[in-house]
Coordinates of C-alpha atoms in Angstrom, one line a residue:
M1 CA 0.0 0.0 0.0
M2 CA 2.8 2.5 0.9
N3 CA 5.3 1.1 -1.6
L4 CA 7.8 0.0 1.1
T5 CA 10.0 -2.9 -0.1
A6 CA 11.7 -4.3 3.0
T7 CA 10.7 -7.8 3.9
L8 CA 9.9 -8.9 7.5
D9 CA 13.1 -10.9 7.6
Q10 CA 15.1 -7.7 6.7
L11 CA 13.3 -5.8 9.4
H12 CA 14.2 -8.4 12.0
E13 CA 17.8 -8.5 10.8
T14 CA 18.0 -4.7 11.0
A15 CA 16.6 -4.8 14.6
R16 CA 19.2 -7.4 15.5
L17 CA 22.0 -5.3 14.0
C18 CA 20.8 -2.2 15.8
Q19 CA 20.9 -3.9 19.2
E20 CA 24.4 -5.3 18.3
K21 CA 25.9 -2.0 17.2
F22 CA 24.0 0.7 19.2
A23 CA 23.1 1.3 22.8
V24 CA 19.7 2.7 21.8
A25 CA 17.6 2.3 18.6
N26 CA 14.1 3.4 17.7
F27 CA 11.4 1.7 15.6
D28 CA 8.8 3.8 13.9
M29 CA 5.2 2.7 13.4
I30 CA 2.2 4.3 11.6
V31 CA -1.5 3.6 12.2
G32 CA -4.6 4.8 10.4
Y33 CA -4.2 3.0 7.1
P34 CA -7.3 2.5 4.9
G35 CA -8.9 -0.8 5.9
Q36 CA -6.7 -1.3 9.0
S37 CA -8.4 -3.1 11.9
D38 CA -7.9 -2.8 15.6
A39 CA -6.7 -6.4 15.7
A40 CA -4.0 -5.6 13.1
I41 CA -3.0 -2.6 15.1
Q42 CA -2.7 -4.6 18.3
K43 CA -0.6 -7.3 16.6
D44 CA 1.6 -4.7 15.0
M45 CA 2.4 -2.9 18.2
A46 CA 3.1 -6.2 20.1
T47 CA 5.4 -7.3 17.2
A48 CA 7.2 -4.0 17.3
V49 CA 7.8 -4.4 21.1
E50 CA 9.1 -7.9 20.5
L51 CA 11.9 -6.6 18.3
G52 CA 13.5 -5.4 21.5
V53 CA 15.2 -2.3 20.1
G54 CA 14.4 -0.3 23.3
N55 CA 12.2 2.5 21.8
V56 CA 9.1 2.4 19.6
S57 CA 7.4 5.5 18.2
V58 CA 3.8 5.5 16.8
F59 CA 2.4 8.2 14.5
P60 CA -1.1 8.7 13.0
L61 CA -1.1 8.6 9.2
D62 CA -1.4 12.1 7.8
Y63 CA -3.2 11.8 4.5
L64 CA -2.2 15.3 3.5
A65 CA 1.5 14.3 3.7
T66 CA 1.2 11.2 1.6
M67 CA 2.1 10.8 -2.0
P68 CA -0.5 12.1 -4.5
S69 CA -0.4 8.6 -6.2
F70 CA -1.6 7.1 -2.9
L71 CA -4.5 9.4 -2.7
E72 CA -5.4 8.8 -6.3
R73 CA -5.6 5.0 -5.7
I74 CA -8.1 5.8 -2.9
R75 CA -10.1 8.0 -5.3
R76 CA -10.2 5.2 -7.9
G77 CA -11.4 2.7 -5.4
E78 CA -8.2 0.6 -5.5
L79 CA -7.8 1.1 -1.8
P80 CA -10.5 1.3 0.9
P81 CA -11.6 4.9 1.9
P82 CA -9.6 6.4 4.8
P83 CA -11.2 6.0 8.2
P84 CA -13.1 9.0 9.5
S85 CA -11.3 11.5 11.7
A86 CA -12.8 10.2 14.9
R87 CA -12.0 6.7 14.0
R88 CA -8.3 7.6 13.3
W89 CA -8.2 9.1 16.8
D90 CA -9.3 5.8 18.2
M91 CA -6.8 3.8 16.1
F92 CA -3.9 6.0 17.2
H93 CA -4.8 6.0 20.9
N94 CA -5.5 2.2 20.8
A95 CA -2.0 1.8 19.5
R96 CA -0.6 3.9 22.3
A97 CA -2.5 1.9 24.9
E98 CA -1.0 -1.3 23.5
L99 CA 2.5 0.1 23.7
R100 CA 1.9 1.1 27.3
R101 CA 1.6 -2.6 28.2
A102 CA 5.3 -3.0 27.9
Y103 CA 6.9 0.4 27.4
Q104 CA 6.7 3.8 29.2
P105 CA 5.4 6.8 27.3
Q106 CA 7.9 9.7 27.1
N107 CA 5.6 12.0 25.0
M108 CA 2.7 11.7 22.6
Y109 CA 4.5 9.4 20.1
F110 CA 7.6 8.0 21.8
F111 CA 7.7 4.9 24.1
S112 CA 10.7 3.2 25.6
K113 CA 11.8 0.4 27.9
P114 CA 12.1 1.5 31.5
G115 CA 15.4 3.3 32.1
M116 CA 16.1 3.9 28.4
P117 CA 17.1 7.5 27.4
G118 CA 14.5 9.6 25.6
C119 CA 14.6 11.0 22.1
K120 CA 16.3 14.3 23.0
Y121 CA 16.9 15.6 19.5
M122 CA 13.3 15.3 18.2
F123 CA 11.4 16.2 21.4
E124 CA 13.7 18.7 23.1
I125 CA 15.1 20.5 20.1
V126 CA 13.0 20.1 16.9
Y127 CA 9.8 20.2 19.0
G128 CA 11.5 22.4 21.6
G129 CA 11.3 26.1 22.2
Y130 CA 12.4 29.4 20.7
F131 CA 16.0 28.9 21.8
D132 CA 16.3 25.3 20.6
E133 CA 17.9 25.5 17.2
F134 CA 18.9 23.0 14.5
V135 CA 20.2 23.0 11.0
G136 CA 18.8 20.5 8.4
L137 CA 21.2 19.3 5.6
G138 CA 19.9 17.9 2.3
V139 CA 17.0 18.3 -0.1
S140 CA 13.8 19.4 1.5
A141 CA 15.4 19.6 5.0
Y142 CA 14.1 22.1 7.6
S143 CA 16.2 24.4 9.8
M144 CA 15.1 26.5 12.8
I145 CA 17.1 29.4 13.9
R146 CA 15.8 32.0 16.4
G147 CA 12.2 31.4 15.5
L148 CA 12.7 31.5 11.7
S149 CA 12.0 28.3 9.8
Y150 CA 14.1 27.6 6.7
Y151 CA 13.1 25.1 4.1
N152 CA 15.6 23.7 1.6
T153 CA 14.8 23.3 -2.1
Q154 CA 13.1 20.1 -3.2
S155 CA 15.3 19.9 -6.3
E156 CA 18.4 17.8 -5.9
K157 CA 20.0 19.5 -9.0
E158 CA 19.3 23.0 -7.6
Y159 CA 20.6 22.0 -4.1
V160 CA 23.9 20.6 -5.5
T161 CA 24.4 23.5 -7.9
S162 CA 23.9 26.1 -5.1
L163 CA 26.5 24.4 -2.9
K164 CA 29.0 23.8 -5.7
E165 CA 28.9 27.4 -7.0
R166 CA 28.6 28.9 -3.5
R167 CA 26.2 31.4 -4.9
T168 CA 23.6 31.1 -2.1
L169 CA 22.3 28.6 0.4
P170 CA 19.9 26.1 -1.1
I171 CA 16.9 27.6 0.8
A172 CA 13.6 27.7 -0.9
K173 CA 11.6 29.6 1.7
A174 CA 12.0 31.2 5.1
S175 CA 9.1 32.0 7.4
P176 CA 8.4 33.0 11.0
G177 CA 7.4 29.4 11.6
H178 CA 5.8 29.2 15.1
A179 CA 8.3 31.9 16.2
Y180 CA 8.0 32.8 19.8
E181 CA 5.1 30.4 20.6
K182 CA 7.0 27.4 19.1
S183 CA 7.4 25.7 22.5
Y184 CA 3.7 25.9 23.1
V185 CA 2.5 24.9 19.7
Y186 CA 4.5 21.7 20.1
F187 CA 3.3 21.3 23.7
G188 CA 0.8 18.7 22.6
K189 CA 3.5 16.5 21.1
R190 CA 5.8 16.8 24.1
T191 CA 2.8 16.6 26.6
K192 CA 4.4 19.1 29.0
A193 CA 5.4 22.8 28.9
D194 CA 6.8 25.5 31.2
L195 CA 5.6 29.1 31.4
R196 CA 9.0 30.5 32.2
E197 CA 10.0 30.6 28.6
A198 CA 6.9 32.6 27.8
R199 CA 7.8 35.1 30.5
D200 CA 11.4 35.4 29.2
L201 CA 10.0 36.1 25.7
G202 CA 7.3 38.5 27.0
I203 CA 4.4 36.4 25.6
D204 CA 3.0 35.1 28.9
S205 CA -0.1 37.4 28.5
F206 CA -0.8 35.5 25.2
I207 CA 0.1 32.0 26.4
G208 CA -1.1 32.1 30.0
P209 CA -4.8 32.5 29.2
K210 CA -4.7 29.6 26.8
F211 CA -3.4 27.3 29.5
D212 CA -6.0 28.7 31.9
A213 CA -8.8 27.8 29.4
L214 CA -7.4 24.3 29.0
A215 CA -7.2 23.8 32.7
D216 CA -10.7 25.0 33.2
I217 CA -12.1 22.2 31.0
G218 CA -9.7 19.5 32.4
L219 CA -7.3 19.1 29.4
V220 CA -4.2 20.1 31.4
D221 CA -2.9 19.7 34.9
Q222 CA -0.7 22.4 36.5
I223 CA 2.0 22.2 39.1
G224 CA 3.7 25.5 39.6
D225 CA 4.8 26.8 36.2
T226 CA 4.6 23.4 34.6
F227 CA 1.6 22.1 32.6
R228 CA 1.0 18.6 31.5
L229 CA -1.7 17.1 29.3
S230 CA -4.3 15.2 31.3
H231 CA -5.7 11.9 30.0
A232 CA -8.5 13.8 28.3
G233 CA -6.0 16.3 26.9
E234 CA -4.0 13.5 25.3
R235 CA -7.1 12.6 23.2
M236 CA -7.1 16.2 21.9
Y237 CA -3.4 17.0 21.6
A238 CA -3.5 18.0 18.0
Q239 CA -6.4 20.4 18.4
I240 CA -4.6 21.9 21.4
M241 CA -1.6 22.5 19.1
V242 CA -3.7 24.5 16.7
G243 CA -5.0 26.5 19.6
F244 CA -1.5 27.8 20.4
L245 CA -0.9 29.2 16.9
S246 CA -0.5 32.9 16.6
D247 CA -3.4 34.7 14.9
A248 CA -1.3 35.1 11.7
Q249 CA -0.3 31.4 11.7
R250 CA -3.8 30.3 12.4
R251 CA -5.1 32.2 9.4
L252 CA -2.5 30.6 7.3
Y253 CA -3.3 27.2 8.7
D254 CA -7.0 27.7 7.9
R255 CA -6.3 28.8 4.4
V256 CA -4.1 25.8 3.7
C257 CA -6.8 23.5 5.1
A258 CA -9.5 25.2 2.9
R259 CA -7.3 25.0 -0.2
M260 CA -6.6 21.3 0.4
K261 CA -10.3 20.7 1.0
E262 CA -11.2 22.3 -2.3
G263 CA -8.3 20.7 -4.2
L264 CA -9.0 17.2 -2.9
N265 CA -12.8 17.4 -2.7
W266 CA -12.4 16.2 0.9
S267 CA -14.6 17.2 3.9
F268 CA -13.5 18.3 7.4
D269 CA -15.7 15.8 9.2
G270 CA -14.7 12.4 7.9
A271 CA -15.3 9.9 5.2
S272 CA -19.0 9.9 4.1
S273 CA -18.4 7.9 1.0
G274 CA -15.6 6.2 -0.9
K275 CA -14.8 9.6 -2.6
V276 CA -14.7 11.7 0.6
A277 CA -12.1 11.7 3.3
T278 CA -10.8 14.1 6.0
T279 CA -8.5 17.0 5.3
R280 CA -7.5 18.3 8.7
G281 CA -7.0 14.9 10.1
L282 CA -6.2 15.0 13.8
A283 CA -6.1 18.8 13.9
A284 CA -9.7 19.3 12.8
M285 CA -10.9 21.9 15.3
N286 CA -9.6 24.3 17.8
V287 CA -10.9 23.4 21.3
L288 CA -10.1 26.7 22.9
P289 CA -12.9 29.3 23.3

């Protein structure tokens, strides 16, 4: 379905080599495929744990990020229609519950054996705050420097030419990204946040009321300056992320969703027929007042 070519034997051999050569390795899983059942999800998660690599990550399938050819196969009826948005929520959280049987959750996606180190780069830097910077190398790679998001060109030829001739960096676009509120937009993925950075950046008057609203409806728990997603909040983490976007970023987000809806002929509410699916996926609505 996803045009992956590795055999199960190759996956098991890769897991064995990872344990032999590295102290820690991670195995990524995706759920929410067309036609995927709860029984298949349960079996997949249990099998991933049995690989013994120490860390397992699970992500919901984002239909907007898939290849156009995959979506076209759905349109033609060669693949089952995508599950409705609410159903994909259930599939993702059922997978998380299965991983909890053997591993400890470190954030929304990442599970590990007790005592294993966390995925610091992804969840403390890429999904970190304004002062957490990184540089992406290669075609289509992202960089984040002081709130600005840089996106490299998608053309391999253009990328190589730019570097060889040293005319310019191979950057296709730069944008404010999530800028000052980056730490709080990604709060839903990390499942915890601290207000002290908001005070340092002078945006606590913008961020604080959002946390207060979430606390009032039981989606976050607060201890001092630290907020954590409650169990109910975990079920709505992506909507919470949308709620922390700045007004400008939220308008851009809404325009992109509307454009994708029009271009794909997809609704916001879930699959009502074989030709209709969900555009916004897990970030369908903003839960904040």
